Each structure stands twice: as C-alpha cells, then as structure tokens.
Short mmCIF file of C-alpha atoms (C1' of nucleotides) in Angstrom, two decimals:
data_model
loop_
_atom_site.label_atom_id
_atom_site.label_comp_id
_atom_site.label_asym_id
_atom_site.label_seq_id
_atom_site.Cartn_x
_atom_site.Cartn_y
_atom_site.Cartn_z
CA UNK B 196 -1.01 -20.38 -20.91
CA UNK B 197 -1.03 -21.42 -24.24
CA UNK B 198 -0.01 -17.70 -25.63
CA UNK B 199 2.44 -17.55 -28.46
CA UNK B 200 4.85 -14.78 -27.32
CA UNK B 201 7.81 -13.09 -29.07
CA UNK B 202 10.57 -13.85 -27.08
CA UNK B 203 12.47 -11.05 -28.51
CA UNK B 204 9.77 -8.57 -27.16
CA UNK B 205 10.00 -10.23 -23.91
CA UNK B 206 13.39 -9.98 -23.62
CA UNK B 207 13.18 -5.64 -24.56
CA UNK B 208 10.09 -5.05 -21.83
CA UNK B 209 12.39 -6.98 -19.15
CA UNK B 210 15.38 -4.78 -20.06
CA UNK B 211 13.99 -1.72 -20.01
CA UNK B 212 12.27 -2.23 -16.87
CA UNK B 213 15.35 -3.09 -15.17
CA UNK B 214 17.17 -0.28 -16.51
CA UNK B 215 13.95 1.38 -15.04
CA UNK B 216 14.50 -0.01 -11.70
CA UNK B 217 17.73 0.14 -11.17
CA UNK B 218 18.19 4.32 -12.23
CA UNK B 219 15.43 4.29 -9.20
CA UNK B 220 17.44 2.71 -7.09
CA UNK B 221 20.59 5.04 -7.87
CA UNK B 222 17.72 7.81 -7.11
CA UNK B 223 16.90 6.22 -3.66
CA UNK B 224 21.15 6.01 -2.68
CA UNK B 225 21.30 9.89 -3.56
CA UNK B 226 18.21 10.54 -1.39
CA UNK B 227 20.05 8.27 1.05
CA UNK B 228 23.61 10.76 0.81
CA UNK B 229 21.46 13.97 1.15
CA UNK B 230 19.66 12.54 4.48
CA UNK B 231 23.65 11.80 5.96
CA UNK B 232 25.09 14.76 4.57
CA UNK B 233 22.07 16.69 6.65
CA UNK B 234 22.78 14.49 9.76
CA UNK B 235 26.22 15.49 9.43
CA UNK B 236 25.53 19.13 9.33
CA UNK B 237 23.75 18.74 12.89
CA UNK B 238 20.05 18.04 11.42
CA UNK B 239 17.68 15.32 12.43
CA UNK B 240 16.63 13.05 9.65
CA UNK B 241 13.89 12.26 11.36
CA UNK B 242 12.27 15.80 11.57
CA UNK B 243 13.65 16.46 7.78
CA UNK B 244 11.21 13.56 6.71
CA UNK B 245 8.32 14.46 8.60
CA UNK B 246 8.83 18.00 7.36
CA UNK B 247 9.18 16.95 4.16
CA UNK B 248 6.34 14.64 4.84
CA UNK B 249 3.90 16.86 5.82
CA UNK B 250 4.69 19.05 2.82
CA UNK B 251 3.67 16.25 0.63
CA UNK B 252 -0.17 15.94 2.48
CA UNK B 253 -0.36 19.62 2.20
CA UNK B 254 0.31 19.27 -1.67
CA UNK B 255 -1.94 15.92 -2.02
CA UNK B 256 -5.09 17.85 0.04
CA UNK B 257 -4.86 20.49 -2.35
CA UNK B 258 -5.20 18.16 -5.54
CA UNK B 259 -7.68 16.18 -3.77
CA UNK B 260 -9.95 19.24 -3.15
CA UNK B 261 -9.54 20.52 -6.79
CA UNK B 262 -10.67 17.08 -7.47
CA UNK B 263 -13.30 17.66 -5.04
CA UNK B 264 -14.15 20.47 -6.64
CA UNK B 265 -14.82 19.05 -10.03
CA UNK B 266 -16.59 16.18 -8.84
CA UNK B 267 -19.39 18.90 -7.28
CA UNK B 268 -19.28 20.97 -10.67
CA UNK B 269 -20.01 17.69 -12.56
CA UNK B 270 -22.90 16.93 -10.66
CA UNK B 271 -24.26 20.24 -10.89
CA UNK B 272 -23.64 20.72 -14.27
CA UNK B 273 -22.09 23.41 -14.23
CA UNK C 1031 11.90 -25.38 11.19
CA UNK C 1032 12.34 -27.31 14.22
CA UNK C 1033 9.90 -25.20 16.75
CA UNK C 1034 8.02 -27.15 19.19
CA UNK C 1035 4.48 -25.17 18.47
CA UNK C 1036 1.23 -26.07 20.42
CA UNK C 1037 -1.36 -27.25 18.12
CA UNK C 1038 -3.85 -25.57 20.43
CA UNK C 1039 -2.82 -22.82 20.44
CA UNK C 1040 -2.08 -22.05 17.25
CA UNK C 1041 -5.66 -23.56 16.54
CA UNK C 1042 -6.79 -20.67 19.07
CA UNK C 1043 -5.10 -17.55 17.39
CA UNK C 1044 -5.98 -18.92 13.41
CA UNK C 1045 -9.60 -19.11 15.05
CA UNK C 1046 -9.62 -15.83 16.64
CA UNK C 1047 -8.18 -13.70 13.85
CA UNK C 1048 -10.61 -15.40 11.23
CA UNK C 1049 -13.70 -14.43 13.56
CA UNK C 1050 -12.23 -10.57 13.75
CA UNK C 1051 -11.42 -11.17 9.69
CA UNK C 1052 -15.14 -12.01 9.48
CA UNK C 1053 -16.12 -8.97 11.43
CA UNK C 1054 -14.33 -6.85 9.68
CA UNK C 1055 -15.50 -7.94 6.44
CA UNK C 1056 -19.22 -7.40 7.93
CA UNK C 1057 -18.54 -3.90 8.51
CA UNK C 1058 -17.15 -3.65 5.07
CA UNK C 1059 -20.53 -4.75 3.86
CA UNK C 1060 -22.19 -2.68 5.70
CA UNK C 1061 -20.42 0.49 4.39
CA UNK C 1062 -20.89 -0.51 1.05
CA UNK C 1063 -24.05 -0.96 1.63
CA UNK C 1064 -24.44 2.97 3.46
CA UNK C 1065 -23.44 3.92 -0.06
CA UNK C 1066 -25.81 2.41 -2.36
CA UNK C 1067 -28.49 3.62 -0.18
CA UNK C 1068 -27.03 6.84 -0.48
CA UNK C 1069 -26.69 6.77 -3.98
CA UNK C 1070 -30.24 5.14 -4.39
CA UNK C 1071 -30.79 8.82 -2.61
CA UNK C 1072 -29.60 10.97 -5.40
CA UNK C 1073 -26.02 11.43 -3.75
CA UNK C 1074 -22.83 10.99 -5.64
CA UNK C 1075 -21.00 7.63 -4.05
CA UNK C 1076 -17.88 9.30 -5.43
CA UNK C 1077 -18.37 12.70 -4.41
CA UNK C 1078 -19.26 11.04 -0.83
CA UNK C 1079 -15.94 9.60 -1.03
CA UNK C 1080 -13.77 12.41 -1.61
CA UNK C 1081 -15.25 14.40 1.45
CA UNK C 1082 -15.15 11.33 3.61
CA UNK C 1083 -11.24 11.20 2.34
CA UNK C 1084 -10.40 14.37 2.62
CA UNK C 1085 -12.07 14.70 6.26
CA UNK C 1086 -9.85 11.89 7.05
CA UNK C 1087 -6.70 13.63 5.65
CA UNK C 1088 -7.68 16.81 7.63
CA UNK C 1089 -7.37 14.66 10.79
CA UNK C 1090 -3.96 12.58 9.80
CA UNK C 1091 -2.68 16.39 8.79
CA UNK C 1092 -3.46 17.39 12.60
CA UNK C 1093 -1.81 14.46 13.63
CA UNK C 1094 1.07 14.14 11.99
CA UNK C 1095 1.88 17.89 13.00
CA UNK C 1096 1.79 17.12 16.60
CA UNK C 1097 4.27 14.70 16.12
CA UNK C 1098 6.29 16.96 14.31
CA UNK C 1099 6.01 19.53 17.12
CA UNK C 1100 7.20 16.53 19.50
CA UNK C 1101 10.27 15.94 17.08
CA UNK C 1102 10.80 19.67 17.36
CA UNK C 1103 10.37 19.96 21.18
CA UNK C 1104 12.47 16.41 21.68
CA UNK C 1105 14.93 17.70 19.03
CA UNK C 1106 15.87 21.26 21.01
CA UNK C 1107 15.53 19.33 24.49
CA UNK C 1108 12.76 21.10 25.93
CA UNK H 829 -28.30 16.84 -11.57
CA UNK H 830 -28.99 20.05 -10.52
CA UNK H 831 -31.13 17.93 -7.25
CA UNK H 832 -31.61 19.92 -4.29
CA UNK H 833 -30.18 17.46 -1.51
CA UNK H 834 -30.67 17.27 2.04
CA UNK H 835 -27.92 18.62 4.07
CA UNK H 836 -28.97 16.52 7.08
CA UNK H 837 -28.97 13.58 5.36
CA UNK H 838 -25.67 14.01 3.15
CA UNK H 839 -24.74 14.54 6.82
CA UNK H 840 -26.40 11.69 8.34
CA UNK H 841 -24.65 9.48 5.93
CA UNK H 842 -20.76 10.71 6.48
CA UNK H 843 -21.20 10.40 9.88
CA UNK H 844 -22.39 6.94 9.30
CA UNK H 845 -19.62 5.78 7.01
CA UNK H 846 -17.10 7.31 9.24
CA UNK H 847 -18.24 5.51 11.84
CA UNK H 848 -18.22 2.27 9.98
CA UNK H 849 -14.62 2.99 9.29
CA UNK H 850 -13.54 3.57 12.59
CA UNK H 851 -14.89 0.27 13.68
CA UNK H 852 -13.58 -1.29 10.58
CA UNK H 853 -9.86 0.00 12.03
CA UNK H 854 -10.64 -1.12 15.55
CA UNK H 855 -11.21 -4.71 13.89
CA UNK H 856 -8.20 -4.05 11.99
CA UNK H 857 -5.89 -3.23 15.24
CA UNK H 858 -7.47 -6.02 17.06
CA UNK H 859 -6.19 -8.25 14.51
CA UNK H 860 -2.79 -6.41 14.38
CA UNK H 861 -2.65 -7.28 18.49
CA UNK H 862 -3.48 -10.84 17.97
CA UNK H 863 -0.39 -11.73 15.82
CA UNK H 864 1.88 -9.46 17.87
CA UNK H 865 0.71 -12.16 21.09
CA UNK H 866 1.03 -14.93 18.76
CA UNK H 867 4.48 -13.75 17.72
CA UNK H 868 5.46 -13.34 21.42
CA UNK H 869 4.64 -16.61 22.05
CA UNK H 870 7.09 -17.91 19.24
CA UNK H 871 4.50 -18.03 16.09
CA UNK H 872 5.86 -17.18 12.99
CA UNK H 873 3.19 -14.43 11.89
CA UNK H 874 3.82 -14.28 8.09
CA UNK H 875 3.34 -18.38 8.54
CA UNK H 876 0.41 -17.68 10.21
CA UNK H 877 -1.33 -15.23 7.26
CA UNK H 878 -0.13 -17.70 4.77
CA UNK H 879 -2.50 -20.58 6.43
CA UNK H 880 -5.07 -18.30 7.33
CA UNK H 881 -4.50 -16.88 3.13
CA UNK H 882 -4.63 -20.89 2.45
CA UNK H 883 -8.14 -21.80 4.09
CA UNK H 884 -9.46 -18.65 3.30
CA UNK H 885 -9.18 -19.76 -0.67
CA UNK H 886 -10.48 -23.04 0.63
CA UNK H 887 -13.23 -21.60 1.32
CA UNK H 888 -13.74 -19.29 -1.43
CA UNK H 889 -13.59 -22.98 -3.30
CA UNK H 890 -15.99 -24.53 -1.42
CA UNK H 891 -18.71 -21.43 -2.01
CA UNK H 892 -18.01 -21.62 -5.63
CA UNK H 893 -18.90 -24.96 -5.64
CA UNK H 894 -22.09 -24.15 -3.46
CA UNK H 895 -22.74 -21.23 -5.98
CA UNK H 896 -22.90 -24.08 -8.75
CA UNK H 897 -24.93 -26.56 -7.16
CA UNK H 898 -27.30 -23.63 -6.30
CA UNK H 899 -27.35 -22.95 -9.88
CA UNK H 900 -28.25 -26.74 -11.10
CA UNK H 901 -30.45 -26.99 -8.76
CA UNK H 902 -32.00 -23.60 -10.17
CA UNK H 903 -31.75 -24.93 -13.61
CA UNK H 904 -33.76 -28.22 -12.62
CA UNK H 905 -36.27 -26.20 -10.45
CA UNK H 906 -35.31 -28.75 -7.35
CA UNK O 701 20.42 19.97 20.88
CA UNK O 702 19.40 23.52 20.98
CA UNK O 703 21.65 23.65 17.78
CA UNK O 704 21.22 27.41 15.44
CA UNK O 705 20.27 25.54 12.34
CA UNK O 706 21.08 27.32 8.94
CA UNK O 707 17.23 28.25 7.85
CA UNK O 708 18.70 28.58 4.15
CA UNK O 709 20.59 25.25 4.79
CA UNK O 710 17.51 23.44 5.61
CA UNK O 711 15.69 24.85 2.83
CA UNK O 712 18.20 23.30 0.30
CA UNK O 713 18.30 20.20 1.87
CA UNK O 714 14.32 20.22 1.54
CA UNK O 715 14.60 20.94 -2.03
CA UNK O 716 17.31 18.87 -3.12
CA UNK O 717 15.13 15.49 -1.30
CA UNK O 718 11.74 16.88 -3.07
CA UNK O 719 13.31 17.39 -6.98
CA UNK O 720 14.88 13.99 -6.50
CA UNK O 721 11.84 12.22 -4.58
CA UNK O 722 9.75 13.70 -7.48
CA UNK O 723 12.78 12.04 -10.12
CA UNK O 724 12.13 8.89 -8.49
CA UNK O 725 8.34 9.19 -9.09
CA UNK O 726 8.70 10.12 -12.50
CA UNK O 727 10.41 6.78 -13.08
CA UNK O 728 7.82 4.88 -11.34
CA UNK O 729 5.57 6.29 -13.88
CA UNK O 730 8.05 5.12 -16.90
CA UNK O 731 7.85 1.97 -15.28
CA UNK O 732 4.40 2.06 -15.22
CA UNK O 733 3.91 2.79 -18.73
CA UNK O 734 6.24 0.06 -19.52
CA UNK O 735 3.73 -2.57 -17.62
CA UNK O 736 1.19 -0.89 -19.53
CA UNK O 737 2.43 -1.35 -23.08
CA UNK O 738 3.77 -4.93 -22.52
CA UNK O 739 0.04 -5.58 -21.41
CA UNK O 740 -1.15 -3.86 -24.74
CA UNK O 741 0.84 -6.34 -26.57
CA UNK O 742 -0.30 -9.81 -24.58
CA UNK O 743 2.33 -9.83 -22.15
CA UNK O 744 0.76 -10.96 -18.66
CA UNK O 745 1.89 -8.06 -16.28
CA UNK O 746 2.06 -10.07 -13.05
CA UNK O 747 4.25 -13.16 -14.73
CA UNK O 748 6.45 -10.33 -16.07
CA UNK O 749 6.92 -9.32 -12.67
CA UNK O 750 7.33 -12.27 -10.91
CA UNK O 751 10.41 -13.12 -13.70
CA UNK O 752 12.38 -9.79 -13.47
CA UNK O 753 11.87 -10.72 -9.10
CA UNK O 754 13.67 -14.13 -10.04
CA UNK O 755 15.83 -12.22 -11.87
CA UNK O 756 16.98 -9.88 -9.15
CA UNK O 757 16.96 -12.32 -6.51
CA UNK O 758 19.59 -13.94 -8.59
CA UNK O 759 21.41 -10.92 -8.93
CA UNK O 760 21.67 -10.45 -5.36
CA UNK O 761 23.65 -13.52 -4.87
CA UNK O 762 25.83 -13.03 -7.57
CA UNK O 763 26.68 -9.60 -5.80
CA UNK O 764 27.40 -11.55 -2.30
CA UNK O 765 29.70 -13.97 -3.71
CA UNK O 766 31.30 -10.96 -5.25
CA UNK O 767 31.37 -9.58 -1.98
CA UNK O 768 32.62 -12.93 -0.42
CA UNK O 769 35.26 -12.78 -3.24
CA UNK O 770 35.97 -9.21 -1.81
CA UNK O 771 36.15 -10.29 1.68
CA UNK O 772 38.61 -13.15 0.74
CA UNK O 773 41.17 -10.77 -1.30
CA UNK O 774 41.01 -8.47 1.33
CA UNK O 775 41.83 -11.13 3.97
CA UNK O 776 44.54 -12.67 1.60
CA UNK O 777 45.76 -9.40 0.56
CA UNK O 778 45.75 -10.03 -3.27
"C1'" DC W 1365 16.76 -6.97 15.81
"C1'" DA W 1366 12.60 -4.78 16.04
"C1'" DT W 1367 9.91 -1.15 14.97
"C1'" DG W 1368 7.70 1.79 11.84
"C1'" DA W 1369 7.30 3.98 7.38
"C1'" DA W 1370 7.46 3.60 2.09
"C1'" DA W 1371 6.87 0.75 -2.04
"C1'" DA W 1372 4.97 -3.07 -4.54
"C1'" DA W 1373 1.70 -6.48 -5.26
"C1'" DG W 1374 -2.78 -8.05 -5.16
"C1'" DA W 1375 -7.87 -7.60 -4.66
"C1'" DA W 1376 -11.93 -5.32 -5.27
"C1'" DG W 1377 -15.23 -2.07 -7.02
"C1'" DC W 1378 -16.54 0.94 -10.52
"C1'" DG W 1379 -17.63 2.44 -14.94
"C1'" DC W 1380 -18.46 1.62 -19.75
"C1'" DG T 1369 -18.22 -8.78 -18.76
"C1'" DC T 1370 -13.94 -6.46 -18.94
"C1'" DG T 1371 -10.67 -3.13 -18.22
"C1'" DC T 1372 -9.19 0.52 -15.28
"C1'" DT T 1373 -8.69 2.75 -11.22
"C1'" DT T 1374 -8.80 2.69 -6.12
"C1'" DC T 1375 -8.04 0.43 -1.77
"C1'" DT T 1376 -6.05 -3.16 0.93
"C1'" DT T 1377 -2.44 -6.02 2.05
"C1'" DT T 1378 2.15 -7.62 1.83
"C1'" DT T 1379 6.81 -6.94 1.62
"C1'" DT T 1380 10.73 -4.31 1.79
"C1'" DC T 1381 13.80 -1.03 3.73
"C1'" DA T 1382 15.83 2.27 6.84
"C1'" DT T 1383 16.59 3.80 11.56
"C1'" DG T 1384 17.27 3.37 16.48
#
DNA sequence: CATGAAAAAGAAGCGC
DNA sequence: GCGCTTCTTTTTCATG
C-alpha cells in the first residue's frame, strides 16, 4: 500500500519479464511448426504427444523415487 | 446479459455444489488428520507422501499407456 | 530415527489415505457433473464459481468475526 | 492408416519437441527467478503480475486493430 | 464450439 | 509467525 517503490526498478522487472514471456511464446509457435510438419509427414499429433507424454512420467517417476529414496535414507540416518 | 435464469434453480445447483464443496472439504480433514496420527506414530508425513504419490503415478502411468495403445490401434485401423 | 516401524500399520495407513483420496475425487467429479447440468440448462458456470467464490469469502468473514467474539468473550471469561 | 512410419523420423521429431519443450522450461525458470528477485527487493509479485496481464491484454488489441488495418488494405488493395 | 490437456494463479500446509 | 514449497483451482490454448 503505502510502499515507496523505484519506479525505475519497476519498469526493468516488467521488461525483462516480458522479454521472458514473449521468447516463450516464440518457443511454443516452434513446438507448434514441428507438431504440423509431423502431421504433414503422415504422423498423428495426437499419439506424438502422448508418446512424448508418457516419456515425461517415466522421467518424473524416476526423480520422484530418487527423492523417495533420500527421504528413507534421511530418516534412517544413514 | 439478458438470460431469463430461474432463481430456483440456480438457488438449487449453488446449494448442491456447496453441500458436495463441504463434503469434500470433510474428507480433506480427515486425511490430514490420517497423517498426524501417523506421524504422532513415528512415520514420516513426507515420506508417506511420496509413496502415496508415486503409487498414484504408477496407476496414471498404466493408464495413460492404454490410451496410447488405443491411439496406436485407432491410428493403424485395427 | 533408526525406529523399527510396523509394516502393517505403515500399510494400514496408505490404504487409508488412498481411500480418502478416492472419495475426495468422487466429491470432486460429482461437483464437475453438477455444473456440466447447470451449464446444459443455460447457467453460465464460471458465473456460477464466482458467486459460490463470493459467499464462500462471506463466510470466511463471518467466522472471523465469530473467531473474535470467541476471543473477547475468552478475554472477559463470559 | 496402416502408414510405414520412418522409426528414425519419429525419433527426431521426438527430440526436436523434448530439447525445445525443455527450452521453454528453462525460461519459465528465468521467469521465475525474475518474480523472485523483484520480491527480494519489495516488489509485490502478484500486483506485478496482474500489471504486465493489463499490459498484454492491451497489446492484444493493438495487434487486432493492426489486423483490422490489415484486413482493410487488403480489401482496398493499398 | 466444445472438449480436454497444459500453464498460471492462488491457497494451503509445512518447516524454521 | 513468516517464508517457501506443494497442491488445488482457474484460465488458457489447441484440436477435432
């Protein structure tokens, strides 16, 4: 409420978060182009996601079981 | 804007979704309370956690690759 | 650390929880149902969570101000 | 259906989404960060937000009148 | 347009 | 009690 801010500062976090944003957005269109171009070439998008998808759970289970992992070796202290 | 809504009705549904709201948040309680009781029982609420996650993860895995296997199947027409 | 722990109960107490949570997402589905009817019957659903958000917070008010008369009257011992 | 699908084909595709998928991450991190420090320094995270969503929202209608702009040239031929 | 998945925002619980 | 992380909810976006 009654903060004294430095508009200056303000004005740099704002910037670089929209630079931020919008080089994830150029990200997203390129994902976008690869998913056509694949479509083109006789694949289904669909499947290429949950592919994709799927590859992403195996990854995550993994970390999540190293975490897992830790989390028992803490409590045993070991 | 300009919808003609029954009052009753709406009444009805606001009514019914804040009793299942309610319910919900019971349950909530409930397993929160599960855990400190646990806990109070030398077990490790975030340890607990994890495996309950990870079960859960095992079973969307399972899941998610039968509907990749019906992508698959609807994909090559069989 | 280092406590020997009951497998049957560490058991006992997943199976519990998960159980919980599966009634939790019943609730949750449930609720899902109810807008999807209301919606079919020409309800605007995000209106709808906006009113029920609204006199939800009401409420939330209303127990605060309980919570405070609770605590003059356990200052003044009436 | 019953396409022969390049195996090496699909592989790049699946490569090419997961390095830029993981790009995009990366700058959701950055962004992140950039919440983070603004916070260090007194900035109120969720106001910052809510002005760079005014911001873009403003944006966005500057790009359809461009568009509209577009649509009229194109129509007048100039 | 309506459905369903991904991202963002917001709320809550947890530790210190 | 406060900050930080996790979970829930909301909103957005892409596809059919």
């Amino acid at each position: 409420m009654s903060e004294v801010i430095s508009k200056e500062q303000l004005q740099q976090y704002i910037n670089k978060i929209e630079r931020l944003d919008s080089e994830k957005a150029t990200i997203a269109e390129e994902i976008k182009d690869v998913f056509a171009e694949a479509k083109g070439n006789g694949f289904d998008v669909q499947t290429l996601k949950q592919v994709i998808r799927i590859k992403k759970m195996d990854r995550n289970k993994l970390v999540e079981q190293e975490e897992l992992l830790d989390l028992y070796r803490g409590a045993l202290g070991i």
